C-alpha positions as a printed Julia matrix, in Angstrom:
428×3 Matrix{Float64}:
 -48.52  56.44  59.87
 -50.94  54.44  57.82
 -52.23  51.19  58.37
 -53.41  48.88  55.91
 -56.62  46.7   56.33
 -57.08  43.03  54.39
 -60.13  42.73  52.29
 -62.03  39.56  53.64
 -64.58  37.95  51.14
 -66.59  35.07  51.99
 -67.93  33.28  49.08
 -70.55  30.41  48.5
 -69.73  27.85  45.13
 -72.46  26.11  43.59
 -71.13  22.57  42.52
 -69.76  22.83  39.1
 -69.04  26.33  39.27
 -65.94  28.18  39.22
 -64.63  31.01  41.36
 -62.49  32.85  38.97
 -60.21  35.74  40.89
 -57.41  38.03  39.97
 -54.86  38.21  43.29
 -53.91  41.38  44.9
 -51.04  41.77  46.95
 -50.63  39.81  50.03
 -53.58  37.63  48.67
 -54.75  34.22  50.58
 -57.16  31.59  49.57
 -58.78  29.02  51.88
 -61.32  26.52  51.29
 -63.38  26.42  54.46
 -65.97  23.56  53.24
 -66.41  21.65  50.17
 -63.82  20.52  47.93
 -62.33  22.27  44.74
 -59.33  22.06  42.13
 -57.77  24.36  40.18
 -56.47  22.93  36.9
 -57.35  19.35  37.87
 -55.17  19.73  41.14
 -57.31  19.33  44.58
 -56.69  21.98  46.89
 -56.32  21.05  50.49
 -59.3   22.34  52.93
 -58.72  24.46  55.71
 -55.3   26.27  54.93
 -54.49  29.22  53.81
 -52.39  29.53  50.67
 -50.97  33.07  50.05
 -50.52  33.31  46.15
 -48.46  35.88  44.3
 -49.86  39.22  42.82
 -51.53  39.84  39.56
 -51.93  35.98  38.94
 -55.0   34.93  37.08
 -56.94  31.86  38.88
 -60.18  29.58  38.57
 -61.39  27.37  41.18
 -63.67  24.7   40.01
 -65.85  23.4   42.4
 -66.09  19.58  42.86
 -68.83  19.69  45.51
 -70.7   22.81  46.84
 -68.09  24.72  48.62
 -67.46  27.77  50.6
 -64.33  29.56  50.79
 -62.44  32.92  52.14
 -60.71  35.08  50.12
 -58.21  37.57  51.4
 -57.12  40.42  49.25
 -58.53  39.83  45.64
 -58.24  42.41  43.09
 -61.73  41.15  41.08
 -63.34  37.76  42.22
 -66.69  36.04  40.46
 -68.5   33.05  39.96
 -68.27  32.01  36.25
 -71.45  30.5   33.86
 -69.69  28.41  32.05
 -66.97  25.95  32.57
 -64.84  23.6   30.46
 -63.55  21.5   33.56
 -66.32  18.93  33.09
 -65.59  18.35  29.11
 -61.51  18.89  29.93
 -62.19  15.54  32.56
 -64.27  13.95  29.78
 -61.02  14.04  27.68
 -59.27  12.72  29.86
 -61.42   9.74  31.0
 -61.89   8.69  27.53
 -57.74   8.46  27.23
 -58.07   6.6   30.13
 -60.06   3.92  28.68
 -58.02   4.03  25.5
 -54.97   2.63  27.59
 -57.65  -0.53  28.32
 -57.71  -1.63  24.75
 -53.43  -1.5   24.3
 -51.39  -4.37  24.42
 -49.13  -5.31  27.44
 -45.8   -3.38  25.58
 -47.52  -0.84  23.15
 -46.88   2.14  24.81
 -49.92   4.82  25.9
 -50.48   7.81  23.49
 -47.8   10.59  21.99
 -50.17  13.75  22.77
 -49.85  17.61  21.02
 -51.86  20.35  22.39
 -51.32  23.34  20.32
 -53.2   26.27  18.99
 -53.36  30.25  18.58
 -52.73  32.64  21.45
 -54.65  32.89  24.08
 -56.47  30.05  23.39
 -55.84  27.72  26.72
 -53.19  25.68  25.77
 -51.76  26.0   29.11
 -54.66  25.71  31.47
 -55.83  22.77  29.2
 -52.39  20.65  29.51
 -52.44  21.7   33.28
 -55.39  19.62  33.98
 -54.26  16.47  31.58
 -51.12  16.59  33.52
 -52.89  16.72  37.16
 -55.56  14.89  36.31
 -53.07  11.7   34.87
 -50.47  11.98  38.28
 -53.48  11.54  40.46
 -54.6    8.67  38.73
 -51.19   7.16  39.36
 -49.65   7.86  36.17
 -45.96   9.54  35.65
 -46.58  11.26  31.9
 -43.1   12.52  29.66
 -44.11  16.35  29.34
 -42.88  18.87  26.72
 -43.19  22.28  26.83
 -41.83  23.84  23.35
 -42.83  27.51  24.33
 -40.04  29.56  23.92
 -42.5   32.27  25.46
 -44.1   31.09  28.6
 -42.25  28.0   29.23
 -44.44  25.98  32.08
 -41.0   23.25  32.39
 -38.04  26.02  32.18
 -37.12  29.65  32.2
 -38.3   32.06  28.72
 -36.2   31.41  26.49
 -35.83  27.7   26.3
 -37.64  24.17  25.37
 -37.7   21.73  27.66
 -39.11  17.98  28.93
 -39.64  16.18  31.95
 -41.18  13.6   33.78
 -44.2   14.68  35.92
 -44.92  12.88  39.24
 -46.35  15.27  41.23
 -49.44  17.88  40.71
 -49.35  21.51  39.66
 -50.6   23.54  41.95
 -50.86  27.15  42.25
 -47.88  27.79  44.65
 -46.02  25.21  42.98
 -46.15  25.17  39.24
 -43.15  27.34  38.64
 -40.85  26.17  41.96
 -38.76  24.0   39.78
 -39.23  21.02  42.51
 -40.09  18.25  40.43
 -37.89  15.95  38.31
 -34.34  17.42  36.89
 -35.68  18.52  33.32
 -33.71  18.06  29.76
 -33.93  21.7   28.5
 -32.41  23.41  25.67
 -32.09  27.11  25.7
 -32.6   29.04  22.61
 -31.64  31.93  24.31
 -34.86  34.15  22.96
 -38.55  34.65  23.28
 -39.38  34.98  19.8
 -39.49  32.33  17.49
 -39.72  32.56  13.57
 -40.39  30.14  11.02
 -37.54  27.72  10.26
 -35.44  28.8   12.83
 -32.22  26.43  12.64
 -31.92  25.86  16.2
 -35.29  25.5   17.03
 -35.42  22.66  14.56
 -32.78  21.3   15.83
 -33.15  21.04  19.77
 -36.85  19.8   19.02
 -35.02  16.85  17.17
 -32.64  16.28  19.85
 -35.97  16.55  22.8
 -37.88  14.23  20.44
 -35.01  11.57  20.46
 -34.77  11.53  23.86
 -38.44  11.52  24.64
 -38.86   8.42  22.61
 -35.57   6.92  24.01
 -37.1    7.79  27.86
 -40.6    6.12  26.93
 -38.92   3.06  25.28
 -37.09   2.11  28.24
 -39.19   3.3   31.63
 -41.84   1.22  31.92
 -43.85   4.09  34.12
 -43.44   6.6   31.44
 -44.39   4.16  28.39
 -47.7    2.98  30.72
 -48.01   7.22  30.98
 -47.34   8.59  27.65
 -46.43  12.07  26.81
 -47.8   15.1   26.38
 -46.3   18.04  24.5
 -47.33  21.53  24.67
 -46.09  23.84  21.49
 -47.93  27.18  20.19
 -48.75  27.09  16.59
 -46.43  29.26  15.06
 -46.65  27.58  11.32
 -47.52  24.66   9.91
 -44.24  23.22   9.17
 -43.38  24.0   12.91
 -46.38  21.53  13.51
 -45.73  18.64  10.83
 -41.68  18.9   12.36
 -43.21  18.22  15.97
 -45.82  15.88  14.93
 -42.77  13.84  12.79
 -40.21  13.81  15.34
 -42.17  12.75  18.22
 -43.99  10.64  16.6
 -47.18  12.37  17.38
 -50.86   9.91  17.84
 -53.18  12.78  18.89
 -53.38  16.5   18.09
 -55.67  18.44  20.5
 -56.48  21.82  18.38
 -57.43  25.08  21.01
 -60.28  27.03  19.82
 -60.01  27.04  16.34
 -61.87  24.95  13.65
 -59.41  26.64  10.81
 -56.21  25.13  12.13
 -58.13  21.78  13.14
 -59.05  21.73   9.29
 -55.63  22.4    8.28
 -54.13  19.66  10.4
 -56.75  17.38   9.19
 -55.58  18.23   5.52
 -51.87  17.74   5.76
 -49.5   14.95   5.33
 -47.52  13.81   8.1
 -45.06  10.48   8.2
 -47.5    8.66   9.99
 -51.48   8.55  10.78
 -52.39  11.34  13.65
 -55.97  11.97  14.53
 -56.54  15.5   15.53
 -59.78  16.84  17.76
 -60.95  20.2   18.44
 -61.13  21.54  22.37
 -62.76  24.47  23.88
 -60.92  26.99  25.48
 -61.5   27.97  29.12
 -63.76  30.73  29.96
 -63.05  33.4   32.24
 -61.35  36.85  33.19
 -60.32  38.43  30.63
 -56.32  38.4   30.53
 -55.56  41.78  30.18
 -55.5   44.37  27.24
 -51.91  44.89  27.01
 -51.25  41.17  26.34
 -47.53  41.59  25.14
 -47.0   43.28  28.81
 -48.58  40.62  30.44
 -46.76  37.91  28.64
 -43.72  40.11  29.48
 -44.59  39.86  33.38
 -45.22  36.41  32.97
 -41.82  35.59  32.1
 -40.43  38.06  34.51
 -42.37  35.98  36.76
 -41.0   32.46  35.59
 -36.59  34.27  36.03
 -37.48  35.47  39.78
 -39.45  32.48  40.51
 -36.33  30.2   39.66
 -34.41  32.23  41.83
 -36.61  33.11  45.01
 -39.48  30.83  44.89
 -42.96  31.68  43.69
 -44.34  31.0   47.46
 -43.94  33.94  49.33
 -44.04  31.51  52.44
 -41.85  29.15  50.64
 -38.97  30.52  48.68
 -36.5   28.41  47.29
 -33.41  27.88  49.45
 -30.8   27.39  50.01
 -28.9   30.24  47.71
 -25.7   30.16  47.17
 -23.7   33.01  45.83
 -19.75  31.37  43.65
 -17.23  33.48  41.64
 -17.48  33.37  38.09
 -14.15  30.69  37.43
 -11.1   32.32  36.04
 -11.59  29.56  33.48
 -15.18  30.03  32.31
 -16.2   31.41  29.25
 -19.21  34.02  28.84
 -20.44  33.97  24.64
 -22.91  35.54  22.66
 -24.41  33.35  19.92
 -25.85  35.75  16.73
 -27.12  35.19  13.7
 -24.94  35.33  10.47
 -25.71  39.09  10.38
 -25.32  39.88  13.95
 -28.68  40.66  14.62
 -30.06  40.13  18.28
 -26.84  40.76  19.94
 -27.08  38.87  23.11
 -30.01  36.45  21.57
 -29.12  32.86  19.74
 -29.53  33.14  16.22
 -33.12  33.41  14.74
 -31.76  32.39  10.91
 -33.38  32.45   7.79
 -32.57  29.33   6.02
 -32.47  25.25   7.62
 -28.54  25.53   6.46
 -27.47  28.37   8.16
 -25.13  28.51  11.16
 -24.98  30.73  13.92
 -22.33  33.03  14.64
 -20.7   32.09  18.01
 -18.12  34.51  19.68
 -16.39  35.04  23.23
 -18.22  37.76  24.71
 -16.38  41.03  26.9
 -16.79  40.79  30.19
 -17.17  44.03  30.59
 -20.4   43.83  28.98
 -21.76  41.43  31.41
 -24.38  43.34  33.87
 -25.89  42.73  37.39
 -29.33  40.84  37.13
 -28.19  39.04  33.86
 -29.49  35.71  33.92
 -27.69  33.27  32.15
 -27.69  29.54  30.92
 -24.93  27.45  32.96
 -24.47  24.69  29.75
 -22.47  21.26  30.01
 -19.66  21.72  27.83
 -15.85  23.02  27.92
 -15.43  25.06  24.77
 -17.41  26.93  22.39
 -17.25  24.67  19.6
 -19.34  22.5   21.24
 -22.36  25.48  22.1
 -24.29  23.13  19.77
 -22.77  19.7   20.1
 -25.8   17.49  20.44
 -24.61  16.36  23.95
 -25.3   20.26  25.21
 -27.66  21.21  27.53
 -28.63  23.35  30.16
 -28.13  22.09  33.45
 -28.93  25.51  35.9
 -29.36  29.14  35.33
 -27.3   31.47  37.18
 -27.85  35.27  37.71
 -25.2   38.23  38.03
 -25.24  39.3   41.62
 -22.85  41.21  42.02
 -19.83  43.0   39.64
 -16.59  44.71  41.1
 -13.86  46.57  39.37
 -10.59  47.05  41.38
  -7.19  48.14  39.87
  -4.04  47.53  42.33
  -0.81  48.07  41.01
  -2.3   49.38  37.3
  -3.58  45.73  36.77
  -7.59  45.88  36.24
  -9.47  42.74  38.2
 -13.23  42.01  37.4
 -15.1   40.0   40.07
 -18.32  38.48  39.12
 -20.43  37.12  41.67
 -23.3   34.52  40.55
 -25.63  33.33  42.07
 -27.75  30.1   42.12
 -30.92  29.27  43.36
 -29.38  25.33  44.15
 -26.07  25.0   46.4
 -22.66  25.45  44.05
 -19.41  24.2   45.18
 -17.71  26.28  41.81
 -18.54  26.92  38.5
 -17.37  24.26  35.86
 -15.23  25.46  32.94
 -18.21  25.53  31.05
 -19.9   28.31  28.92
 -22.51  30.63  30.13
 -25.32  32.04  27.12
 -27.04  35.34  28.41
 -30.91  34.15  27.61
 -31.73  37.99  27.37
 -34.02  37.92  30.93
 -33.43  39.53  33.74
 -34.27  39.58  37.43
 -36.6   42.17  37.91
 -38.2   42.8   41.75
 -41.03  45.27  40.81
 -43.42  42.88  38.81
């Protein structure tokens, strides 16, 4: 019999510093004097807050701090830090909103730019940072990759009134989102329905800040990677974009700078964080990141916290399980990644014989297929294959489909459920 021991680290933080740390498993994190945030977010002193494995974090010290760390895999006190020029930013949108008129509504924000260049950890603090000034911003997430709002697979919006923390950002807790799922993590150029549900976001976004008087005061912020630069000019267009915060890299701030969009948009270039290193196998990471984001949604990302209550409903007699492909039925089980504005995608009834335990899937608001891309569809839960059972009594062949949902389900609707192409997987 073996016994395992925790590794107990107690470290000092200079103020201004940051404690940068990669978790190991059953990791905890207490602040035992001092006071420190971790992307804009103030951490409580005095409690311990167990964080899962493998996660990437940076404390930033506010005031000179000391804290105990239980179980870290690597754990250092950075040089450099961008929280002090990240709260700069955001103090001088602060004073912008001084100068508006009573009804003009606070600014239309992008923060894009190349991988790996702190797109997320940079909208993370403007996010924090505005809810604990009192404001309730519009975010957007259009990462089809590492969506902060929604599962992988899907664009989404929603109104943030409480912080991100790090045992909170992905428990799905805060305001019912508007999401859209695209049903992959890969997005190519002029992609129809990419195009299409970042019209339909952008509508309601600007329909949402015309007529909440909290969220016009807050403005919005939209996150999007840069994937092309007619993928930018369409975001910048239909949200009516004022300010375009460029990540780490003075080529795509020049190229912004250089094109023509409907209206005027200033652009300005940011720093990206500093820090560990993410990994070198970044497509695995990113793929553990998103395994991540599916369990979280269904168990909870606290390990002292999980989401509950679960409910486990029968797939409804009624309900119909499709596939959407593209015109040549590539990316079976994927919606359609086309190669022209006009194309349509391919819809069809899927077997359900090919549906498989730990299949997550899209629960959508509409009644038929024809209407898979009626402007009035979108997601409104995810479910996940539990359980499948075959039985054959008297030579007739019964399928029984157990879902289940991370929120409580009376039934399934008659509605249509898209596989996203995620799974649950427990060994991440």
């Amino acid at each position: 019999m073996t016994t395992s021991t925790n590794d107990i680290k107690t470290m000092h933080v200079n103020k201004g510093k940051e404690l940068r740390i990669i978790t190991g498993e059953n990791f905890t994190f207490k602040i035992l004097k001092g006071q420190m945030e971790w992307n804009g977010c103030e951490l409580s002193n005095g409690t311990a807050q167990p964080i899962q494995q493998n996660t990437w974090l940076s404390f930033y010290a506010i005031e000179e701090s000391d804290v105990e760390i239980i179980n870290s895999k690597n754990c250092y006190i950075g040089i450099k830090s961008v929280v002090e020029e990240y709260y700069s930013i955001f103090n001088n949108l602060n004073d912008n909103r001084s100068h508006f008129a009573e009804d003009e509504p606070a600014q239309i924000i992008l923060v894009t730019g190349p991988a790996r260049s702190g797109k997320t950890t940079f909208t993370l603090h403007q996010l924090n940072y505005q809810v604990q000034y009192g404001y309730n911003p519009l975010f957007v997430d259009l990462s089809l990759s590492t969506n902060i709002i929604t599962l992988p697979g899907c664009i989404g919006c929603t109104v943030v009134s409480n912080t991100f923390s790090p045992t909170t950002q992905l428990d799905y807790n805060f305001n019912q989102p508007l999401v859209y799922c695209c049903g992959t993590t890969k997005i190519e150029d002029k992609n129809p329905l990419y195009y299409h549900y970042i019209e339909l976001l952008a509508a309601n976004c600007l329909m949402k800040m015309n007529s909440d008087q909290s969220v016009k005061k807050s403005g919005m912020i939209i996150r999007c990677p840069f994937i092309s630069m007619e993928v930018i000019k369409k975001v910048v267009n239909s949200f009516k974009v004022d300010l375009v915060y460029v990540m780490d890299s003075e080529q795509l701030l020049n190229e912004i700078e250089s094109s023509q969009f409907d209206h005027c948009v200033t652009s300005s270039f940011v720093n990206k964080p500093t820090g560990i290193p993410l990994c070198i196998e970044y497509n695995s990471f990113i793929r553990r990141l998103q395994h991540r984001a599916v369990n979280n949604y269904f168990y909870g990302c606290s390990p002292e916290s999980p989401l509950c209550p679960r409910s486990s409903v029968l797939l409804s007699l009624s309900a119909k399980v499709v596939t959407i492909k593209s015109l040549n039925n590539e990316n079976a089980g994927f919606l359609p990644i086309g190669q022209t504005a006009s194309q349509k995608p391919y819809v069809e009834e899927k077997e359900r014989q090919d549906i498989k335990k730990n299949d997550v899937y899209a629960l959508l608001n509409c009644t038929t297929v024809d209407e898979v891309l009626n402007d009035t569809t979108n997601v409104i839960g995810f479910v996940t294959v539990e359980n499948i059972s075959i039985s054959t009594e008297d030579q007739n062949i019964s399928l029984q489909i157990e879902i289940l949902s991370p929120h409580p389900v009376e039934e399934l609707p008659s509605t249509v459920l898209v596989a996203t192409g995620m799974k649950i997987e427990h060994d991440i």
